[in-house]
Structures are given as C-alpha cells and as structure tokens.
Amino acid sequence: MDAPDSPGSVGSAGAPDTDGMLAEQLLRLTRRLHRIQSRQLEPVDITPAQFRLLRTVASYDAAPRMADLARRLDVVPRAVTTLVDALEASGRVRRAPDPDSRRVVRVEITDEGRATLRSLRSARRAAAEEILAPLTADQREVLGGLLSTLVDGMPERRC
C-alpha cells in the first residue's frame, strides 16, 4: 500500500493525492534552484542567505535597522547578526550608528555590496533560465500568475 504522501496514493475522496504530489514537486524544484544558485554564488564567495540579506538591505530607501531586516526576512535577529558579520567582513555592508538613538545600529550597503549585486543579477537570471528552460513563454506567464496567487494568498506565519 502507498504511503499517504507518495505520488501514487489515493486521498479520501478516491482521487490521487494531487496536493501531496504538488508539494513534493515544489520541494524538489526548490532544492534544485537552491543548488543552481549556490553553484553560481560560490565564485563570488557569498552564500544564498547572505545574497538575500544584501538584496534586502539594498531594497530600503534608508539604511535599515537590524530588527527591520529580521522582520523582513522572517528570521530571528541573531541570524541577521551572523549574516551582517560575514557581509561586513567582506566589505559589502557596514554598520552605522543611528543618528536618533545610540542603541540602534543601522546596516548600510557599500559600493562593494552594490557591485556584488550587479554582478549577481545576471547569475540569478541564468539560474532562472536554467530552471525555466523547458517552458514556453506562455507557460512561463501562466506559472508566474499561479506563483503570484500562491505567494499573495499565503498567510504570514513565523516558524
């Protein structure tokens, strides 16, 4: 007999367990994308998590606080500290005092960080192209709409 979440299992209504199969396919695709991205980031000596933090810092109009970054990335503040430490050591960000509060530290992207982002944008596009290569333009458009629906419809939850 098939396990409850195996691709060939049957749900309570007698239909194949489509949701379980979709979840497995999404997980496999996510792992594949992560492997491709890691491979492309390796020569630049940056991890996917550091790249995500760098992109997030760059998305703010003014230098964000560490707490702002933790909230935006949906991680604990300690995780942001570790990432900022590594990015600061590589010269991609710098910590700066907040002009309004001595207790607050802000994170600024440096020129080196901006240059890293510019060079990695093409790597990111290449990773997406590798994943999406089997799809036609129409299929990509449909997939984009479906993914937007899923992302926009997800309730915000912290793990």
mmCIF file with all atom_site columns, N, CA and C in Angstrom, residues 7-55:
data_model
loop_
_atom_site.group_PDB
_atom_site.id
_atom_site.type_symbol
_atom_site.label_atom_id
_atom_site.label_alt_id
_atom_site.label_comp_id
_atom_site.label_asym_id
_atom_site.label_entity_id
_atom_site.label_seq_id
_atom_site.pdbx_PDB_ins_code
_atom_site.Cartn_x
_atom_site.Cartn_y
_atom_site.Cartn_z
_atom_site.occupancy
_atom_site.B_iso_or_equiv
_atom_site.pdbx_formal_charge
_atom_site.auth_seq_id
_atom_site.auth_comp_id
_atom_site.auth_asym_id
_atom_site.auth_atom_id
_atom_site.pdbx_PDB_model_num
ATOM 1   N N  . PRO A 1 7  ? 3.425   9.758  -4.403 1.00 0.00 ? 7  PRO A N  1
ATOM 2   C CA . PRO A 1 7  ? 2.759   10.207 -5.623 1.00 0.00 ? 7  PRO A CA 1
ATOM 3   C C  . PRO A 1 7  ? 1.600   9.342  -6.078 1.00 0.00 ? 7  PRO A C  1
ATOM 4   N N  . GLY A 1 8  ? 1.617   8.047  -5.812 1.00 0.00 ? 8  GLY A N  1
ATOM 5   C CA . GLY A 1 8  ? 0.546   7.186  -6.293 1.00 0.00 ? 8  GLY A CA 1
ATOM 6   C C  . GLY A 1 8  ? -0.562  6.967  -5.293 1.00 0.00 ? 8  GLY A C  1
ATOM 7   N N  . SER A 1 9  ? -0.517  7.616  -4.149 1.00 0.00 ? 9  SER A N  1
ATOM 8   C CA . SER A 1 9  ? -1.517  7.361  -3.120 1.00 0.00 ? 9  SER A CA 1
ATOM 9   C C  . SER A 1 9  ? -2.859  7.972  -3.502 1.00 0.00 ? 9  SER A C  1
ATOM 10  N N  . VAL A 1 10 ? -3.894  7.477  -2.867 1.00 0.00 ? 10 VAL A N  1
ATOM 11  C CA . VAL A 1 10 ? -5.249  7.940  -3.141 1.00 0.00 ? 10 VAL A CA 1
ATOM 12  C C  . VAL A 1 10 ? -5.773  8.644  -1.908 1.00 0.00 ? 10 VAL A C  1
ATOM 13  N N  . GLY A 1 11 ? -6.378  9.812  -2.097 1.00 0.00 ? 11 GLY A N  1
ATOM 14  C CA . GLY A 1 11 ? -6.935  10.582 -0.995 1.00 0.00 ? 11 GLY A CA 1
ATOM 15  C C  . GLY A 1 11 ? -8.271  10.013 -0.560 1.00 0.00 ? 11 GLY A C  1
ATOM 16  N N  . SER A 1 12 ? -8.901  10.652 0.426  1.00 0.00 ? 12 SER A N  1
ATOM 17  C CA . SER A 1 12 ? -10.138 10.146 0.995  1.00 0.00 ? 12 SER A CA 1
ATOM 18  C C  . SER A 1 12 ? -11.288 10.142 -0.013 1.00 0.00 ? 12 SER A C  1
ATOM 19  N N  . ALA A 1 13 ? -11.263 10.993 -1.007 1.00 0.00 ? 13 ALA A N  1
ATOM 20  C CA . ALA A 1 13 ? -12.336 11.032 -1.999 1.00 0.00 ? 13 ALA A CA 1
ATOM 21  C C  . ALA A 1 13 ? -12.085 10.044 -3.137 1.00 0.00 ? 13 ALA A C  1
ATOM 22  N N  . GLY A 1 14 ? -10.985 9.286  -3.067 1.00 0.00 ? 14 GLY A N  1
ATOM 23  C CA . GLY A 1 14 ? -10.696 8.312  -4.105 1.00 0.00 ? 14 GLY A CA 1
ATOM 24  C C  . GLY A 1 14 ? -9.880  8.898  -5.251 1.00 0.00 ? 14 GLY A C  1
ATOM 25  N N  . ALA A 1 15 ? -9.549  10.161 -5.196 1.00 0.00 ? 15 ALA A N  1
ATOM 26  C CA . ALA A 1 15 ? -8.741  10.811 -6.238 1.00 0.00 ? 15 ALA A CA 1
ATOM 27  C C  . ALA A 1 15 ? -7.277  10.728 -5.842 1.00 0.00 ? 15 ALA A C  1
ATOM 28  N N  . PRO A 1 16 ? -6.375  10.766 -6.819 1.00 0.00 ? 16 PRO A N  1
ATOM 29  C CA . PRO A 1 16 ? -4.945  10.764 -6.481 1.00 0.00 ? 16 PRO A CA 1
ATOM 30  C C  . PRO A 1 16 ? -4.625  11.927 -5.550 1.00 0.00 ? 16 PRO A C  1
ATOM 31  N N  . ASP A 1 17 ? -3.618  11.743 -4.736 1.00 0.00 ? 17 ASP A N  1
ATOM 32  C CA . ASP A 1 17 ? -3.212  12.777 -3.776 1.00 0.00 ? 17 ASP A CA 1
ATOM 33  C C  . ASP A 1 17 ? -2.439  13.870 -4.514 1.00 0.00 ? 17 ASP A C  1
ATOM 34  N N  . THR A 1 18 ? -3.173  14.673 -5.269 1.00 0.00 ? 18 THR A N  1
ATOM 35  C CA . THR A 1 18 ? -2.575  15.718 -6.091 1.00 0.00 ? 18 THR A CA 1
ATOM 36  C C  . THR A 1 18 ? -1.820  16.732 -5.246 1.00 0.00 ? 18 THR A C  1
ATOM 37  N N  . ASP A 1 19 ? -2.384  17.140 -4.119 1.00 0.00 ? 19 ASP A N  1
ATOM 38  C CA . ASP A 1 19 ? -1.719  18.138 -3.270 1.00 0.00 ? 19 ASP A CA 1
ATOM 39  C C  . ASP A 1 19 ? -0.384  17.622 -2.758 1.00 0.00 ? 19 ASP A C  1
ATOM 40  N N  . GLY A 1 20 ? -0.356  16.368 -2.358 1.00 0.00 ? 20 GLY A N  1
ATOM 41  C CA . GLY A 1 20 ? 0.897   15.780 -1.878 1.00 0.00 ? 20 GLY A CA 1
ATOM 42  C C  . GLY A 1 20 ? 1.933   15.703 -2.989 1.00 0.00 ? 20 GLY A C  1
ATOM 43  N N  . MET A 1 21 ? 1.479   15.373 -4.184 1.00 0.00 ? 21 MET A N  1
ATOM 44  C CA . MET A 1 21 ? 2.377   15.288 -5.321 1.00 0.00 ? 21 MET A CA 1
ATOM 45  C C  . MET A 1 21 ? 2.899   16.685 -5.680 1.00 0.00 ? 21 MET A C  1
ATOM 46  N N  . LEU A 1 22 ? 2.026   17.675 -5.681 1.00 0.00 ? 22 LEU A N  1
ATOM 47  C CA . LEU A 1 22 ? 2.450   19.045 -5.969 1.00 0.00 ? 22 LEU A CA 1
ATOM 48  C C  . LEU A 1 22 ? 3.456   19.544 -4.930 1.00 0.00 ? 22 LEU A C  1
ATOM 49  N N  . ALA A 1 23 ? 3.188   19.248 -3.673 1.00 0.00 ? 23 ALA A N  1
ATOM 50  C CA . ALA A 1 23 ? 4.108   19.669 -2.609 1.00 0.00 ? 23 ALA A CA 1
ATOM 51  C C  . ALA A 1 23 ? 5.489   19.050 -2.821 1.00 0.00 ? 23 ALA A C  1
ATOM 52  N N  . GLU A 1 24 ? 5.524   17.787 -3.172 1.00 0.00 ? 24 GLU A N  1
ATOM 53  C CA . GLU A 1 24 ? 6.807   17.106 -3.422 1.00 0.00 ? 24 GLU A CA 1
ATOM 54  C C  . GLU A 1 24 ? 7.523   17.727 -4.620 1.00 0.00 ? 24 GLU A C  1
ATOM 55  N N  . GLN A 1 25 ? 6.788   18.026 -5.678 1.00 0.00 ? 25 GLN A N  1
ATOM 56  C CA . GLN A 1 25 ? 7.394   18.642 -6.861 1.00 0.00 ? 25 GLN A CA 1
ATOM 57  C C  . GLN A 1 25 ? 7.944   20.033 -6.529 1.00 0.00 ? 25 GLN A C  1
ATOM 58  N N  . LEU A 1 26 ? 7.201   20.811 -5.741 1.00 0.00 ? 26 LEU A N  1
ATOM 59  C CA . LEU A 1 26 ? 7.676   22.139 -5.345 1.00 0.00 ? 26 LEU A CA 1
ATOM 60  C C  . LEU A 1 26 ? 8.940   22.032 -4.497 1.00 0.00 ? 26 LEU A C  1
ATOM 61  N N  . LEU A 1 27 ? 8.987   21.073 -3.595 1.00 0.00 ? 27 LEU A N  1
ATOM 62  C CA . LEU A 1 27 ? 10.179  20.878 -2.773 1.00 0.00 ? 27 LEU A CA 1
ATOM 63  C C  . LEU A 1 27 ? 11.380  20.494 -3.630 1.00 0.00 ? 27 LEU A C  1
ATOM 64  N N  . ARG A 1 28 ? 11.170  19.580 -4.584 1.00 0.00 ? 28 ARG A N  1
ATOM 65  C CA . ARG A 1 28 ? 12.268  19.175 -5.469 1.00 0.00 ? 28 ARG A CA 1
ATOM 66  C C  . ARG A 1 28 ? 12.756  20.351 -6.304 1.00 0.00 ? 28 ARG A C  1
ATOM 67  N N  . LEU A 1 29 ? 11.835  21.154 -6.806 1.00 0.00 ? 29 LEU A N  1
ATOM 68  C CA . LEU A 1 29 ? 12.202  22.320 -7.609 1.00 0.00 ? 29 LEU A CA 1
ATOM 69  C C  . LEU A 1 29 ? 12.950  23.353 -6.766 1.00 0.00 ? 29 LEU A C  1
ATOM 70  N N  . THR A 1 30 ? 12.502  23.558 -5.539 1.00 0.00 ? 30 THR A N  1
ATOM 71  C CA . THR A 1 30 ? 13.173  24.500 -4.638 1.00 0.00 ? 30 THR A CA 1
ATOM 72  C C  . THR A 1 30 ? 14.603  24.050 -4.356 1.00 0.00 ? 30 THR A C  1
ATOM 73  N N  . ARG A 1 31 ? 14.785  22.765 -4.084 1.00 0.00 ? 31 ARG A N  1
ATOM 74  C CA . ARG A 1 31 ? 16.139  22.248 -3.836 1.00 0.00 ? 31 ARG A CA 1
ATOM 75  C C  . ARG A 1 31 ? 17.021  22.410 -5.066 1.00 0.00 ? 31 ARG A C  1
ATOM 76  N N  . ARG A 1 32 ? 16.451  22.150 -6.245 1.00 0.00 ? 32 ARG A N  1
ATOM 77  C CA . ARG A 1 32 ? 17.220  22.296 -7.479 1.00 0.00 ? 32 ARG A CA 1
ATOM 78  C C  . ARG A 1 32 ? 17.625  23.753 -7.700 1.00 0.00 ? 32 ARG A C  1
ATOM 79  N N  . LEU A 1 33 ? 16.711  24.661 -7.498 1.00 0.00 ? 33 LEU A N  1
ATOM 80  C CA . LEU A 1 33 ? 17.012  26.084 -7.649 1.00 0.00 ? 33 LEU A CA 1
ATOM 81  C C  . LEU A 1 33 ? 18.082  26.515 -6.650 1.00 0.00 ? 33 LEU A C  1
ATOM 82  N N  . HIS A 1 34 ? 17.990  26.023 -5.427 1.00 0.00 ? 34 HIS A N  1
ATOM 83  C CA . HIS A 1 34 ? 18.982  26.348 -4.400 1.00 0.00 ? 34 HIS A CA 1
ATOM 84  C C  . HIS A 1 34 ? 20.375  25.844 -4.808 1.00 0.00 ? 34 HIS A C  1
ATOM 85  N N  . ARG A 1 35 ? 20.447  24.615 -5.346 1.00 0.00 ? 35 ARG A N  1
ATOM 86  C CA . ARG A 1 35 ? 21.734  24.069 -5.796 1.00 0.00 ? 35 ARG A CA 1
ATOM 87  C C  . ARG A 1 35 ? 22.327  24.903 -6.925 1.00 0.00 ? 35 ARG A C  1
ATOM 88  N N  . ILE A 1 36 ? 21.491  25.271 -7.892 1.00 0.00 ? 36 ILE A N  1
ATOM 89  C CA . ILE A 1 36 ? 21.965  26.087 -9.016 1.00 0.00 ? 36 ILE A CA 1
ATOM 90  C C  . ILE A 1 36 ? 22.454  27.434 -8.518 1.00 0.00 ? 36 ILE A C  1
ATOM 91  N N  . GLN A 1 37 ? 21.668  28.065 -7.648 1.00 0.00 ? 37 GLN A N  1
ATOM 92  C CA . GLN A 1 37 ? 22.044  29.380 -7.132 1.00 0.00 ? 37 GLN A CA 1
ATOM 93  C C  . GLN A 1 37 ? 23.338  29.285 -6.315 1.00 0.00 ? 37 GLN A C  1
ATOM 94  N N  . SER A 1 38 ? 23.461  28.282 -5.476 1.00 0.00 ? 38 SER A N  1
ATOM 95  C CA . SER A 1 38 ? 24.681  28.110 -4.679 1.00 0.00 ? 38 SER A CA 1
ATOM 96  C C  . SER A 1 38 ? 25.902  27.953 -5.577 1.00 0.00 ? 38 SER A C  1
ATOM 97  N N  . ARG A 1 39 ? 25.755  27.165 -6.643 1.00 0.00 ? 39 ARG A N  1
ATOM 98  C CA . ARG A 1 39 ? 26.848  26.949 -7.587 1.00 0.00 ? 39 ARG A CA 1
ATOM 99  C C  . ARG A 1 39 ? 27.269  28.272 -8.237 1.00 0.00 ? 39 ARG A C  1
ATOM 100 N N  . GLN A 1 40 ? 26.310  29.128 -8.554 1.00 0.00 ? 40 GLN A N  1
ATOM 101 C CA . GLN A 1 40 ? 26.619  30.396 -9.205 1.00 0.00 ? 40 GLN A CA 1
ATOM 102 C C  . GLN A 1 40 ? 27.155  31.448 -8.225 1.00 0.00 ? 40 GLN A C  1
ATOM 103 N N  . LEU A 1 41 ? 26.796  31.335 -6.957 1.00 0.00 ? 41 LEU A N  1
ATOM 104 C CA . LEU A 1 41 ? 27.266  32.297 -5.961 1.00 0.00 ? 41 LEU A CA 1
ATOM 105 C C  . LEU A 1 41 ? 28.653  31.951 -5.426 1.00 0.00 ? 41 LEU A C  1
ATOM 106 N N  . GLU A 1 42 ? 29.017  30.690 -5.505 1.00 0.00 ? 42 GLU A N  1
ATOM 107 C CA . GLU A 1 42 ? 30.280  30.229 -4.943 1.00 0.00 ? 42 GLU A CA 1
ATOM 108 C C  . GLU A 1 42 ? 31.500  31.016 -5.424 1.00 0.00 ? 42 GLU A C  1
ATOM 109 N N  . PRO A 1 43 ? 31.653  31.284 -6.729 1.00 0.00 ? 43 PRO A N  1
ATOM 110 C CA . PRO A 1 43 ? 32.837  32.037 -7.172 1.00 0.00 ? 43 PRO A CA 1
ATOM 111 C C  . PRO A 1 43 ? 32.909  33.456 -6.594 1.00 0.00 ? 43 PRO A C  1
ATOM 112 N N  . VAL A 1 44 ? 31.765  34.004 -6.207 1.00 0.00 ? 44 VAL A N  1
ATOM 113 C CA . VAL A 1 44 ? 31.717  35.355 -5.651 1.00 0.00 ? 44 VAL A CA 1
ATOM 114 C C  . VAL A 1 44 ? 31.941  35.311 -4.132 1.00 0.00 ? 44 VAL A C  1
ATOM 115 N N  . ASP A 1 45 ? 31.997  34.099 -3.578 1.00 0.00 ? 45 ASP A N  1
ATOM 116 C CA . ASP A 1 45 ? 32.203  33.889 -2.145 1.00 0.00 ? 45 ASP A CA 1
ATOM 117 C C  . ASP A 1 45 ? 31.092  34.539 -1.316 1.00 0.00 ? 45 ASP A C  1
ATOM 118 N N  . ILE A 1 46 ? 29.860  34.187 -1.674 1.00 0.00 ? 46 ILE A N  1
ATOM 119 C CA . ILE A 1 46 ? 28.699  34.661 -0.926 1.00 0.00 ? 46 ILE A CA 1
ATOM 120 C C  . ILE A 1 46 ? 27.684  33.520 -0.878 1.00 0.00 ? 46 ILE A C  1
ATOM 121 N N  . THR A 1 47 ? 27.029  33.368 0.236  1.00 0.00 ? 47 THR A N  1
ATOM 122 C CA . THR A 1 47 ? 26.031  32.310 0.387  1.00 0.00 ? 47 THR A CA 1
ATOM 123 C C  . THR A 1 47 ? 24.672  32.821 -0.078 1.00 0.00 ? 47 THR A C  1
ATOM 124 N N  . PRO A 1 48 ? 23.744  31.916 -0.375 1.00 0.00 ? 48 PRO A N  1
ATOM 125 C CA . PRO A 1 48 ? 22.399  32.370 -0.744 1.00 0.00 ? 48 PRO A CA 1
ATOM 126 C C  . PRO A 1 48 ? 21.756  33.251 0.344  1.00 0.00 ? 48 PRO A C  1
ATOM 127 N N  . ALA A 1 49 ? 21.961  32.907 1.607  1.00 0.00 ? 49 ALA A N  1
ATOM 128 C CA . ALA A 1 49 ? 21.385  33.710 2.695  1.00 0.00 ? 49 ALA A CA 1
ATOM 129 C C  . ALA A 1 49 ? 22.012  35.107 2.742  1.00 0.00 ? 49 ALA A C  1
ATOM 130 N N  . GLN A 1 50 ? 23.310  35.190 2.533  1.00 0.00 ? 50 GLN A N  1
ATOM 131 C CA . GLN A 1 50 ? 23.979  36.497 2.505  1.00 0.00 ? 50 GLN A CA 1
ATOM 132 C C  . GLN A 1 50 ? 23.494  37.316 1.313  1.00 0.00 ? 50 GLN A C  1
ATOM 133 N N  . PHE A 1 51 ? 23.317  36.659 0.174  1.00 0.00 ? 51 PHE A N  1
ATOM 134 C CA . PHE A 1 51 ? 22.825  37.330 -1.022 1.00 0.00 ? 51 PHE A CA 1
ATOM 135 C C  . PHE A 1 51 ? 21.427  37.895 -0.770 1.00 0.00 ? 51 PHE A C  1
ATOM 136 N N  . ARG A 1 52 ? 20.588  37.101 -0.125 1.00 0.00 ? 52 ARG A N  1
ATOM 137 C CA . ARG A 1 52 ? 19.223  37.556 0.195  1.00 0.00 ? 52 ARG A CA 1
ATOM 138 C C  . ARG A 1 52 ? 19.262  38.769 1.127  1.00 0.00 ? 52 ARG A C  1
ATOM 139 N N  . LEU A 1 53 ? 20.123  38.722 2.131  1.00 0.00 ? 53 LEU A N  1
ATOM 140 C CA . LEU A 1 53 ? 20.235  39.854 3.050  1.00 0.00 ? 53 LEU A CA 1
ATOM 141 C C  . LEU A 1 53 ? 20.749  41.091 2.311  1.00 0.00 ? 53 LEU A C  1
ATOM 142 N N  . LEU A 1 54 ? 21.733  40.911 1.462  1.00 0.00 ? 54 LEU A N  1
ATOM 143 C CA . LEU A 1 54 ? 22.291  42.040 0.710  1.00 0.00 ? 54 LEU A CA 1
ATOM 144 C C  . LEU A 1 54 ? 21.217  42.675 -0.171 1.00 0.00 ? 54 LEU A C  1
ATOM 145 N N  . ARG A 1 55 ? 20.434  41.844 -0.853 1.00 0.00 ? 55 ARG A N  1
ATOM 146 C CA . ARG A 1 55 ? 19.328  42.368 -1.679 1.00 0.00 ? 55 ARG A CA 1
ATOM 147 C C  . ARG A 1 55 ? 18.318  43.111 -0.820 1.00 0.00 ? 55 ARG A C  1
#
